[in-house]
mmCIF file of C-alpha atoms in Angstrom:
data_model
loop_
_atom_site.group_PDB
_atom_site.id
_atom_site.type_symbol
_atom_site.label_atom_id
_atom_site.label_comp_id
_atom_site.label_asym_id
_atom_site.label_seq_id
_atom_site.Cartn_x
_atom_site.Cartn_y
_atom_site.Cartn_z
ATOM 1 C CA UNK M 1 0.000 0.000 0.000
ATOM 2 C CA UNK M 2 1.632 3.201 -1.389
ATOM 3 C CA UNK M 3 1.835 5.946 1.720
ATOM 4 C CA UNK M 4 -1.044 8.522 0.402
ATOM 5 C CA UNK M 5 -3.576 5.406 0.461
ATOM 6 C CA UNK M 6 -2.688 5.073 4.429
ATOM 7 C CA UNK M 7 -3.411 8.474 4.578
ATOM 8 C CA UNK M 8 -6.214 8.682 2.936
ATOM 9 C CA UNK M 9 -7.871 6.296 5.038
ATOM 10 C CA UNK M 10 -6.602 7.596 8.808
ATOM 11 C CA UNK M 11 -7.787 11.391 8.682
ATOM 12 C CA UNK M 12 -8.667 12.755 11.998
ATOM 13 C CA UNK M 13 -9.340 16.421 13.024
ATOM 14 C CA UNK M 14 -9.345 17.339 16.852
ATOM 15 C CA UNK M 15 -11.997 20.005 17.307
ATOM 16 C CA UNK M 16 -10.451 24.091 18.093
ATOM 17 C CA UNK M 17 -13.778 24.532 20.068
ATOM 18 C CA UNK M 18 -17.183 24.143 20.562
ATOM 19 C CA UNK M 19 -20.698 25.985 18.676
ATOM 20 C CA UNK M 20 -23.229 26.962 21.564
ATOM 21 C CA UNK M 21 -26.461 28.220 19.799
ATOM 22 C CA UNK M 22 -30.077 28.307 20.877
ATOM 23 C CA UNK M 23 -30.649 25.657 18.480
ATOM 24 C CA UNK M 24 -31.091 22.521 20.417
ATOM 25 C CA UNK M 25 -33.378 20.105 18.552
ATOM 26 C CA UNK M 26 -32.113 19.586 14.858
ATOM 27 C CA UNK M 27 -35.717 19.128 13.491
ATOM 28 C CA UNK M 28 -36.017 22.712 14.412
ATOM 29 C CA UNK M 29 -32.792 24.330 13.003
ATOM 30 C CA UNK M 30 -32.478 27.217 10.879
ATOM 31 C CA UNK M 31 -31.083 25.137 7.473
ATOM 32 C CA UNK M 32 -28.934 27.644 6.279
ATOM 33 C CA UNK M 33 -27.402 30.950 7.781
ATOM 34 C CA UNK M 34 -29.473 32.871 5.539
ATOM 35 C CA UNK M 35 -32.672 31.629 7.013
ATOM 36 C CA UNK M 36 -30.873 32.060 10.543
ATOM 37 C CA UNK M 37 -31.072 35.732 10.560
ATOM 38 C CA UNK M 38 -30.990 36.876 14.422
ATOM 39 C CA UNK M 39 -29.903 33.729 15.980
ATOM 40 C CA UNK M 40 -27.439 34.752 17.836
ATOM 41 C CA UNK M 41 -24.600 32.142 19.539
ATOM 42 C CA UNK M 42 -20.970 31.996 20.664
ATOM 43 C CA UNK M 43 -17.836 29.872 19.686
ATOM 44 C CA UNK M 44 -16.036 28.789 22.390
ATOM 45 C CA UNK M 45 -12.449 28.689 21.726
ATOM 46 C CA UNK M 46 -9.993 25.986 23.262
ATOM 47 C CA UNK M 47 -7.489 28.268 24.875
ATOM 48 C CA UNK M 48 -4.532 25.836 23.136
ATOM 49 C CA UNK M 49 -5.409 27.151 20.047
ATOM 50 C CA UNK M 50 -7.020 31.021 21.016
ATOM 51 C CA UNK M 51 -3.675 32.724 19.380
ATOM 52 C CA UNK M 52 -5.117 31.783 16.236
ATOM 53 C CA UNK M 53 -7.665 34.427 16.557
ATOM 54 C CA UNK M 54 -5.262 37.093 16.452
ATOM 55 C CA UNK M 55 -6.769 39.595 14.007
ATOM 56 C CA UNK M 56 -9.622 37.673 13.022
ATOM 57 C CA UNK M 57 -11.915 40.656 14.375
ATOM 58 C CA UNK M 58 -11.186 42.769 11.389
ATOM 59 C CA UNK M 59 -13.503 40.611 9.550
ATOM 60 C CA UNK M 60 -17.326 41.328 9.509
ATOM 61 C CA UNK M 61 -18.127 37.477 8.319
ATOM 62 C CA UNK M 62 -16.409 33.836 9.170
ATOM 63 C CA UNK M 63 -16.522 30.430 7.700
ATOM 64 C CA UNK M 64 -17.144 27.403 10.132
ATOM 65 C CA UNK M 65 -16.170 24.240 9.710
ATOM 66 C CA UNK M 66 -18.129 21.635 11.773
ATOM 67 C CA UNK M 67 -18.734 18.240 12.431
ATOM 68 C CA UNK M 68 -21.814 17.270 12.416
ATOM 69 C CA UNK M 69 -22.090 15.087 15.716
ATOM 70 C CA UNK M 70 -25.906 14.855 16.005
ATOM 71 C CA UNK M 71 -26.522 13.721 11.828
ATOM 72 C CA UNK M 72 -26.805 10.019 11.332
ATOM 73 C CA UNK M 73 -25.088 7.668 9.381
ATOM 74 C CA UNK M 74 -24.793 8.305 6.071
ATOM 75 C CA UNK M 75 -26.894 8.181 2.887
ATOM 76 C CA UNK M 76 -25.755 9.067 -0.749
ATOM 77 C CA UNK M 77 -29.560 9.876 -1.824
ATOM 78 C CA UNK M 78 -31.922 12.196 0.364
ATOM 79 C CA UNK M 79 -34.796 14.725 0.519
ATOM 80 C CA UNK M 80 -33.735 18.018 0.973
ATOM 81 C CA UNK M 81 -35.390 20.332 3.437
ATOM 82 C CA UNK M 82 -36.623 22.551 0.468
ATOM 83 C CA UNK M 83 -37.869 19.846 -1.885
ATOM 84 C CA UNK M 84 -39.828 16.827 -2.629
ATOM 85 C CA UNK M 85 -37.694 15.221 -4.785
ATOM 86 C CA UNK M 86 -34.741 12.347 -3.762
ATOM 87 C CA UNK M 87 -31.705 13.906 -4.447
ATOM 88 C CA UNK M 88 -27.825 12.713 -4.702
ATOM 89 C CA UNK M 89 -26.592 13.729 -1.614
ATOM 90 C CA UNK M 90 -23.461 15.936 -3.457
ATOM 91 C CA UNK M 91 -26.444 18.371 -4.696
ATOM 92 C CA UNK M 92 -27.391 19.092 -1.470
ATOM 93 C CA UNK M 93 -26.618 20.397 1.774
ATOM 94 C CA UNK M 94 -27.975 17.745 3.881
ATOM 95 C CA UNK M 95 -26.597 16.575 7.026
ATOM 96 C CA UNK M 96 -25.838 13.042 6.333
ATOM 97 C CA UNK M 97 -23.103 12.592 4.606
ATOM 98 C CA UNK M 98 -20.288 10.183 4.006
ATOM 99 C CA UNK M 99 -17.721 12.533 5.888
ATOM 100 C CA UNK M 100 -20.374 14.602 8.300
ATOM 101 C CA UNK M 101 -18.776 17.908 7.604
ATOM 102 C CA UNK M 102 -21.195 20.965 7.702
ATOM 103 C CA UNK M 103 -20.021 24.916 6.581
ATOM 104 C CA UNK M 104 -21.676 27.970 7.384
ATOM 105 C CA UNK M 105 -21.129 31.634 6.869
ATOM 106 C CA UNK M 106 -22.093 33.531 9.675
ATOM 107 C CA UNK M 107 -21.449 37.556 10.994
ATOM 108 C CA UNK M 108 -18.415 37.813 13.275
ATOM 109 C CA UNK M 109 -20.015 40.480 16.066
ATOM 110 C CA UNK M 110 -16.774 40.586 18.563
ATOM 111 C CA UNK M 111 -14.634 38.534 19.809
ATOM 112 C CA UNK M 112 -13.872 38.939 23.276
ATOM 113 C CA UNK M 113 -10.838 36.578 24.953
ATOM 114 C CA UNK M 114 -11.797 32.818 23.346
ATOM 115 C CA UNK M 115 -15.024 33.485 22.780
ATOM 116 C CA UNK M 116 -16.502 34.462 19.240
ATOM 117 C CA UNK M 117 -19.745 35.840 19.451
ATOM 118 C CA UNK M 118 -21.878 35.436 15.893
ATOM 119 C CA UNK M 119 -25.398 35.874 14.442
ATOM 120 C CA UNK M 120 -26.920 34.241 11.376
ATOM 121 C CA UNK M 121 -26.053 30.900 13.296
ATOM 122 C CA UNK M 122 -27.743 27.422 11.913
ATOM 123 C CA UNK M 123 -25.934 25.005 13.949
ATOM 124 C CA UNK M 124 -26.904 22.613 17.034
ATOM 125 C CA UNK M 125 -25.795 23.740 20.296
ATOM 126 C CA UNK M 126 -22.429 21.584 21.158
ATOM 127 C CA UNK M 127 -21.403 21.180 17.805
ATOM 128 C CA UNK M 128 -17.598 20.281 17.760
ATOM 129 C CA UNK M 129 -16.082 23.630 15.558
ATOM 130 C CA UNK M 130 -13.143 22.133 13.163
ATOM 131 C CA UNK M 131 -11.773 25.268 12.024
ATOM 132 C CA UNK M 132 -12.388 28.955 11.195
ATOM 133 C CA UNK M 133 -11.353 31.083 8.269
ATOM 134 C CA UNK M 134 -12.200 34.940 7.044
ATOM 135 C CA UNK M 135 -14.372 35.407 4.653
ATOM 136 C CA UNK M 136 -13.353 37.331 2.122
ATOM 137 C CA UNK M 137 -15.405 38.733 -0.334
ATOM 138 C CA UNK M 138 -12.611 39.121 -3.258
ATOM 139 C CA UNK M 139 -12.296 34.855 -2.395
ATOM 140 C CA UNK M 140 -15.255 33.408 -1.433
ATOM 141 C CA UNK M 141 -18.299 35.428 -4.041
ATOM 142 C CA UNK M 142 -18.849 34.146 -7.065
ATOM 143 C CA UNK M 143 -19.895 36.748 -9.712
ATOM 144 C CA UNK M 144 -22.509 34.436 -11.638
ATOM 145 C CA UNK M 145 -23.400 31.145 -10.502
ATOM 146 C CA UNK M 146 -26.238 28.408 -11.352
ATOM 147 C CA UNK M 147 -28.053 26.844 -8.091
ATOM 148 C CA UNK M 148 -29.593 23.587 -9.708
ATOM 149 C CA UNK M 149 -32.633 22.241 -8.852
ATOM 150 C CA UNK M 150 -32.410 24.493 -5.797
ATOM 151 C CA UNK M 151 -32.825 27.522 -7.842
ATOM 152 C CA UNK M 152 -36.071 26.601 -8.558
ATOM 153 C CA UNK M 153 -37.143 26.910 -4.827
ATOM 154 C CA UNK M 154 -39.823 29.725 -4.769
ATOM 155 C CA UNK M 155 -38.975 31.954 -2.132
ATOM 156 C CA UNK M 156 -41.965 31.879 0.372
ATOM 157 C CA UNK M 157 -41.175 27.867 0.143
ATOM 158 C CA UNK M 158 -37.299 28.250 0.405
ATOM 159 C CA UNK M 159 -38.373 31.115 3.551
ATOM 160 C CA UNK M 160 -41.014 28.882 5.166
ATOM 161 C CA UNK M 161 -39.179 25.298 5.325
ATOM 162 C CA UNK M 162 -35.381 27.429 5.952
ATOM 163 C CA UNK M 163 -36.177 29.046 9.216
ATOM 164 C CA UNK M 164 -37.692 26.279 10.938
ATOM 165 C CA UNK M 165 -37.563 26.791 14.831
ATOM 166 C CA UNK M 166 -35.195 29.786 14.731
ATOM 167 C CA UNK M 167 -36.560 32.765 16.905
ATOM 168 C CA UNK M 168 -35.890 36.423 15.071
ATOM 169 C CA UNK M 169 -34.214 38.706 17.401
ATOM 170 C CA UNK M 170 -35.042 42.489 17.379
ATOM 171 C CA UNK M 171 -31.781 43.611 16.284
ATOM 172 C CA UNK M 172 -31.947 41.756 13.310
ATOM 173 C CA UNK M 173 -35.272 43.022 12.233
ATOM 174 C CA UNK M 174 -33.506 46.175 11.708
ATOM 175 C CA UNK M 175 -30.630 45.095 9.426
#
């Protein structure tokens, strides 16, 4: 066995911290950040790895990296939340997945010591957090883009079956 098919087969990530949200029951999640507006949480940073943050607050939105813990063994054709239809599990962002990996994009408010505090967030409270980077708009926006069968979503539907348990807060209604 050549040395990149050991490796392949032994990757292991030791979580930098730990998502604490209101979201508690996963049948009641927000499925997306954008349907998360207003739900507020924290990161909490392991203080082994809280140097890392150095700078990050210049940066009005971050990228998690998650595992998610609470998903279910995997299954390479699903329903997504938005649609009827069985889809491949690669053309959607559905929880179960062969490597349970989740990604969101959510607004950095402060950071104070090792603890991030966001909004927008969609994840499950005790979520282990894999890593962090900045998002940058330059790197991570794509000027045109197609969105597959979830482009044809309507929006009330897309709104309605998105938000899911997530209360609004105030501040948000004013963004």
């Amino acid at each position: 066995m050549r040395a990149t098919d050991r490796t392949l087969r032994s990757v292991t990530y030791k979580p930098i911290g730990t998502v604490r949200s209101e979201h508690r029951d996963p049948e009641r999640t927000p499925i997306q950040p954008t349907h998360a507006r207003g739900c507020r949480g924290r990161l909490q940073i392991r203080p082994e790895v809280a140097a890392g943050l150095k700078d990050l607050d210049g940066f009005s939105h971050i990228l998690l990296i998650y595992h998610l813990h609470k998903a279910g063994g995997p299954m390479l054709t699903v329903r997504p939340f938005m649609d009827e239809a069985e889809r491949g599990v690669f053309a959607t962002r559905h929880p179960r997945r062969p490597n349970a990996i989740g990604i969101s994009v959510v607004r950095l408010v402060r950071i104070e010591g090792e603890t991030l505090y966001v909004d927008d967030l969609d994840i499950l409270d005790g979520t282990p957090l894999l890593d962090i980077k900045p998002f940058v708009r330059r790197f991570d926006t794509v000027g045109t883009s197609r969105d597959g069968w979830a482009g044809r979503v309507d929006e009330r539907t897309a709104r309605l079956r998105g938000r899911r348990g997530c209360r609004r807060s105030r501040s948000s209604d004013r963004r």
